[in-house]
Coordinates of C-alpha atoms in Angstrom, one line a residue:
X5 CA 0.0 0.0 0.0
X6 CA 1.6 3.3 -0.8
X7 CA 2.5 5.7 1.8
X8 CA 0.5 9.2 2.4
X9 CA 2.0 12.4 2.9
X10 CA 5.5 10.1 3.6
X11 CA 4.2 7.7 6.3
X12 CA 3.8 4.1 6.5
X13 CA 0.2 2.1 7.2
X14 CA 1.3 1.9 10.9
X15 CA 1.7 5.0 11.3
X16 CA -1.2 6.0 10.3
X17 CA -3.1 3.2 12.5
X18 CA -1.0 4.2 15.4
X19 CA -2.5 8.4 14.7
X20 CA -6.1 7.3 14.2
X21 CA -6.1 5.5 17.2
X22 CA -4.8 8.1 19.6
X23 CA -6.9 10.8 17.9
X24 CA -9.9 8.3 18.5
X25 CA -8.9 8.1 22.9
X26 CA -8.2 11.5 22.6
X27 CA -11.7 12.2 21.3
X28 CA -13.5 9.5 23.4
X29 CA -11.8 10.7 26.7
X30 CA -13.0 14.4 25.8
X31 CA -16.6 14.1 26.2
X32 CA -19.2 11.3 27.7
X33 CA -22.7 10.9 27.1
X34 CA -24.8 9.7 30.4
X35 CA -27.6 7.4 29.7
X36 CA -31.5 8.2 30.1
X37 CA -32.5 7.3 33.8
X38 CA -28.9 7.8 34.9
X39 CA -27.3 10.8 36.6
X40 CA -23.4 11.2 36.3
X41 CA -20.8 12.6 38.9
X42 CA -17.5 14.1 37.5
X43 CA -14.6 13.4 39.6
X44 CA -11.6 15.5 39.0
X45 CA -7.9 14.2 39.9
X46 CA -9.6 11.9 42.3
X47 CA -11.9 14.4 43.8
X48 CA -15.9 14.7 43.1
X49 CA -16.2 18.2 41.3
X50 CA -17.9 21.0 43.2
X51 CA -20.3 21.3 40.2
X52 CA -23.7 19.5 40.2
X53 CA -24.5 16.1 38.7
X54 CA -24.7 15.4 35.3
X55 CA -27.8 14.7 33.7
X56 CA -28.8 13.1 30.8
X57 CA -27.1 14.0 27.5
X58 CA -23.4 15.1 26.2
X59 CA -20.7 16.4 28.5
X60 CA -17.2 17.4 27.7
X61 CA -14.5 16.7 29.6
X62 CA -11.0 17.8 30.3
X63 CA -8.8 14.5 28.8
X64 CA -7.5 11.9 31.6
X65 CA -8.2 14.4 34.5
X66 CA -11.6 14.3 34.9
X67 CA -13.6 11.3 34.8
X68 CA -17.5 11.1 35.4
X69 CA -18.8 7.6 37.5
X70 CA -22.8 7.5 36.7
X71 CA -25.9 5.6 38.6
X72 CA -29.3 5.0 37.7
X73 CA -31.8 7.4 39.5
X74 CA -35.0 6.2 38.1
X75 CA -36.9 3.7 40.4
X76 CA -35.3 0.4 40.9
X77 CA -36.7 -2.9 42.6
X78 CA -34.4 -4.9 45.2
X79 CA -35.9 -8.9 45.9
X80 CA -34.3 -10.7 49.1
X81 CA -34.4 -14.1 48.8
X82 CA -36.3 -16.5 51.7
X83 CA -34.8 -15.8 55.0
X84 CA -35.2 -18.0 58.4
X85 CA -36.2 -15.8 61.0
X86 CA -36.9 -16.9 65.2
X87 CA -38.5 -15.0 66.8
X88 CA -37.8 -14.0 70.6
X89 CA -41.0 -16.1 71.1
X90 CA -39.3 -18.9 70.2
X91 CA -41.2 -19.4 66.6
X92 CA -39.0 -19.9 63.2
X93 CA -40.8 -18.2 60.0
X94 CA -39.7 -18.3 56.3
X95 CA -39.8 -14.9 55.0
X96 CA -39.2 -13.3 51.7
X97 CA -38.8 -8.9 51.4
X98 CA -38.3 -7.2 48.1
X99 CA -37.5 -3.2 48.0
X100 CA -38.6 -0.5 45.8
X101 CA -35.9 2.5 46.3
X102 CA -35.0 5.7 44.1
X103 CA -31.2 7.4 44.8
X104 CA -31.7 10.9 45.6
X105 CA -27.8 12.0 46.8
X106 CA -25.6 10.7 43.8
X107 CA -22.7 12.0 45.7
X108 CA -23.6 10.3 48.8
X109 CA -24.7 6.7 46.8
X110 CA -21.0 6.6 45.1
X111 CA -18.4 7.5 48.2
X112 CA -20.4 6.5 51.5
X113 CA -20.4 3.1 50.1
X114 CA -18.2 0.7 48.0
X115 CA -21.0 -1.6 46.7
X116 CA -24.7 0.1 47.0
X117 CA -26.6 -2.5 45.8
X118 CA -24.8 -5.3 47.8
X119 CA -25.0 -3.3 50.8
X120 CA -28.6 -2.6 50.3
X121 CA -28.9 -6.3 50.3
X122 CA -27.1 -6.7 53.2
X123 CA -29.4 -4.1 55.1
X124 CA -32.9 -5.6 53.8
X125 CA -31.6 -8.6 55.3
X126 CA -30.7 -7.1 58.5
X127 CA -34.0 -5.0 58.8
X128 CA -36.2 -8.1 58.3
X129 CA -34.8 -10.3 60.7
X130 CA -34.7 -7.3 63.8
X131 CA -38.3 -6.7 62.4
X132 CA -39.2 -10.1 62.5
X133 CA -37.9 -10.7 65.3
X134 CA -39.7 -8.6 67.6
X135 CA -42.5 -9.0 66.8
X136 CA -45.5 -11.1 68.3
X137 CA -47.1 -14.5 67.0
X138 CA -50.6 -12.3 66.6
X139 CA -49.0 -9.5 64.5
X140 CA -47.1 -12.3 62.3
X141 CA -50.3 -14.2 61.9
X142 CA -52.3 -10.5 61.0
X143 CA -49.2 -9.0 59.1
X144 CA -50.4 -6.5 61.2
X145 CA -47.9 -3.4 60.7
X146 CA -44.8 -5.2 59.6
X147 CA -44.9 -3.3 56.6
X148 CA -44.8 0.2 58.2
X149 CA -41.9 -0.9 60.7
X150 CA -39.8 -2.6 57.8
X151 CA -40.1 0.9 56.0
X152 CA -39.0 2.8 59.2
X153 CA -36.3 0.4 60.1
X154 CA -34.8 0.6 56.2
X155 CA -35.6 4.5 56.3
X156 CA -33.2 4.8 58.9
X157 CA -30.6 2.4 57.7
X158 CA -30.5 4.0 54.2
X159 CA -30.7 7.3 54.2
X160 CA -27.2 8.1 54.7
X161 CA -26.5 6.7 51.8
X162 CA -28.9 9.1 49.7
X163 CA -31.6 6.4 49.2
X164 CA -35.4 6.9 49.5
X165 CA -37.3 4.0 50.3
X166 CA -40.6 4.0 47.8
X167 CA -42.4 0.7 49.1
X168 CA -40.9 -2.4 51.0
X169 CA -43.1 -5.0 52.0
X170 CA -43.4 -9.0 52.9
X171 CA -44.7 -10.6 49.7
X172 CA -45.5 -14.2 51.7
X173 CA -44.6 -14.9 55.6
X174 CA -44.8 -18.8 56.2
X175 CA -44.2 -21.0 59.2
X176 CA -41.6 -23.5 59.6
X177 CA -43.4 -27.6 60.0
X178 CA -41.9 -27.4 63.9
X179 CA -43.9 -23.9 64.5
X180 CA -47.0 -24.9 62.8
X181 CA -47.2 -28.2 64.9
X182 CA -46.4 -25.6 68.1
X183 CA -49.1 -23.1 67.0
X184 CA -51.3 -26.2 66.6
X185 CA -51.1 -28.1 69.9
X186 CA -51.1 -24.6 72.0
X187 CA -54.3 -23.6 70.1
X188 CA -55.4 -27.2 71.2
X189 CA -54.9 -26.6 74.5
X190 CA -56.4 -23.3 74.9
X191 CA -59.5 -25.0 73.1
X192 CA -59.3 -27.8 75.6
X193 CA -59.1 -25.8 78.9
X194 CA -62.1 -23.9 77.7
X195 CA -64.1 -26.7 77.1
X196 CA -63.1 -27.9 80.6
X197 CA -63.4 -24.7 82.9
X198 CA -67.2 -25.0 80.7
X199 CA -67.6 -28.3 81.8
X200 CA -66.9 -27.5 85.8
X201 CA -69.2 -24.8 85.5
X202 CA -71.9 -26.6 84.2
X203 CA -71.2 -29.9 87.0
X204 CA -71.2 -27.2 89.4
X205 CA -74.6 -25.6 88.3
X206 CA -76.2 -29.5 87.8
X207 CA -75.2 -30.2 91.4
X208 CA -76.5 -26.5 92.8
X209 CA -80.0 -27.4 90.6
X210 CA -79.6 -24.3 88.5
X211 CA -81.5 -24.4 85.5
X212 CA -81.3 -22.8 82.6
X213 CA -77.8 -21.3 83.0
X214 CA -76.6 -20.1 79.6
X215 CA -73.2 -22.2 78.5
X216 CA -71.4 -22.5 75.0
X217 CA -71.7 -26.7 75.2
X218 CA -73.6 -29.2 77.3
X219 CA -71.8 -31.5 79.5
X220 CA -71.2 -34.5 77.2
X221 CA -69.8 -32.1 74.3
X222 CA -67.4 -30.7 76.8
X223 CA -66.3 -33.6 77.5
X224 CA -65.7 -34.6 74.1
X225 CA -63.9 -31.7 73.5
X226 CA -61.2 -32.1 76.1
X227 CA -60.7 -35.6 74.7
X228 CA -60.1 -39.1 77.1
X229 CA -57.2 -41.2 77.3
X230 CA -58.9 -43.5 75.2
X231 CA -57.3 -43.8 71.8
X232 CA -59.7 -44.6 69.3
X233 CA -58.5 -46.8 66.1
X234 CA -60.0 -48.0 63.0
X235 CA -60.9 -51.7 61.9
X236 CA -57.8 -51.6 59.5
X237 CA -55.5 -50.3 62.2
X238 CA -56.9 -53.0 64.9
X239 CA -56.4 -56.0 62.2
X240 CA -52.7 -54.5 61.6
X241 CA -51.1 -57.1 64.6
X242 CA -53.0 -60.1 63.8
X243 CA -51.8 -59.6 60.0
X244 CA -48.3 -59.3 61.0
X245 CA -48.3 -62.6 63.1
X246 CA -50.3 -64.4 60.5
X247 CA -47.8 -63.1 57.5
X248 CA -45.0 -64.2 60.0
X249 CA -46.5 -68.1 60.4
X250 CA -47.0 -68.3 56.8
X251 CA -42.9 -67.8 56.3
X252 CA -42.5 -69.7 59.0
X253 CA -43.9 -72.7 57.5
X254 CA -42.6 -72.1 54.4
X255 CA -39.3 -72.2 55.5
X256 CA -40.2 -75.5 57.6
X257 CA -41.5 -77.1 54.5
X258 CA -38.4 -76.4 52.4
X259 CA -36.1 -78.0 55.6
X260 CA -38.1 -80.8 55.1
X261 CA -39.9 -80.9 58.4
X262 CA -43.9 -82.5 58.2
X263 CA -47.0 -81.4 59.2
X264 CA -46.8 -82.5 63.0
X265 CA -43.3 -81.5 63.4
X266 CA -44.3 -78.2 62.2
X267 CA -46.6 -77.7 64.6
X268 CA -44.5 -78.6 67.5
X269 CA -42.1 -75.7 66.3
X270 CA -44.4 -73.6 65.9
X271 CA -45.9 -74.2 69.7
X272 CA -42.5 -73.9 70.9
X273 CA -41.8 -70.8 69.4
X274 CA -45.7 -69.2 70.3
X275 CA -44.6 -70.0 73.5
X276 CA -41.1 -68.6 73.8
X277 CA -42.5 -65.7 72.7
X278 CA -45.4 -65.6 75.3

């Protein structure tokens, strides 16, 4: 390839590439929904952020970081949470948060989003933990003290909280067998302070006293030690035993053993276990 104005091809690459980094490192063009912040030898400029559009620069001494400003969402994955009641929830958060401070968002913190992570994490659990079984059960102002709690956590870093919230709030198996038998009991010593005050109204001949249940569905209520079973569950033993003298013989026959042989082992062994 022939030369132009006396220089070689490389030469030429070698120009239009420097003219290019000069040009590029002139100027920058912040995005739609983002807000730039021009740092200058290191230190943020005292000018105002950048908005969107064009913006010149002076070449490798000024340099402009950028963040988006519009309205961004921020999901936190299930979380195991006790209470100080004792009870262990699976809970899931997500986050919808706006920067306001640019300045603030870029040097107060190294990583925003993964501090902002950090933090929903943290406000659920102190959340969480606190409160009660009946607010838990209600979601009865978890909401408003999850937004307070992240309020305070994340203002310093020039974020506004928009809406947080608890999407789903489920028991662990071990608290909803808990929640169960308590509710159970409760139930049960009801019934029964119902039943001793209508014994004790039946034995002072007052009629007509006004109670939730009679007597007999009282009684009912707070259960006996009786264990009631079904026919299948009853028959249960006498399968087993009858499945166990079937391989029994089986294995007799196949020794070679007869039929009144068999039945002496098989006394002997009814009665060992006896």
């Amino acid at each position: 390839m022939p030369d132009l104005f006396g220089l070689s091809t490389e030469v030429l690459y070698l120009v239009f590439a420097a003219v290019m980094a000069v040009v590029k490192a002139t100027n920058v063009t912040v995005r739609s929904g983002m807000t730039g912040l021009k740092f200058t030898l290191g230190r943020v400029s005292p000018r105002p952020p950048l908005g969107p559009g064009l913006h010149f620069l002076v070449p490798f001494v000024q340099r402009v970081r950028q963040v988006p400003t519009r309205s961004r969402t921020l999901d936190l994955p299930a979380q195991r949470v006790a209470t100080h009641e004792g009870y262990v929830y699976v809970a899931d958060a997500n986050l919808v948060f706006r920067i306001t401070d640019v300045e603030r968002a870029l040097i107060q913190v190294d990583d925003l989003l993964s501090a902002m992570e950090r933090m929903l994490t943290l406000g659920v659990q102190e959340v969480l933990r606190e409160a009660t079984f009946q607010e838990i059960k209600a979601l009865e102002g978890l909401d408003e003290a999850l937004h307070a709690n992240l309020e305070e956590k994340l203002e310093p870093w020039g974020v506004t909280v928009e809406r947080v919230g608890f999407p789903s709030i489920s028991p662990s198996k071990r608290t909803v067998r808990i929640t169960q038998l308590q509710e159970g009991v409760l139930e049960r010593a009801r019934q029964h302070r119902v039943l001793r005050s209508a014994v004790a109204g039946a034995e002072r001949g007052a009629a007509g006293a006004s109670r939730p249940l009679g007597p007999s569905s009282a009684l009912g209520a707070i259960g006996t030690r009786r264990v009631f079973r079904t026919k299948a569950r009853a028959r249960r033993p006498a399968a087993r035993a009858l499945r166990r003298s079937l391989r029994l013989r089986a294995a007799l026959e196949r020794m070679g053993f007869g039929g009144s042989e068999i039945a002496r082992v098989r006394a002997r062994l009814t009665g060992r276990r006896r």
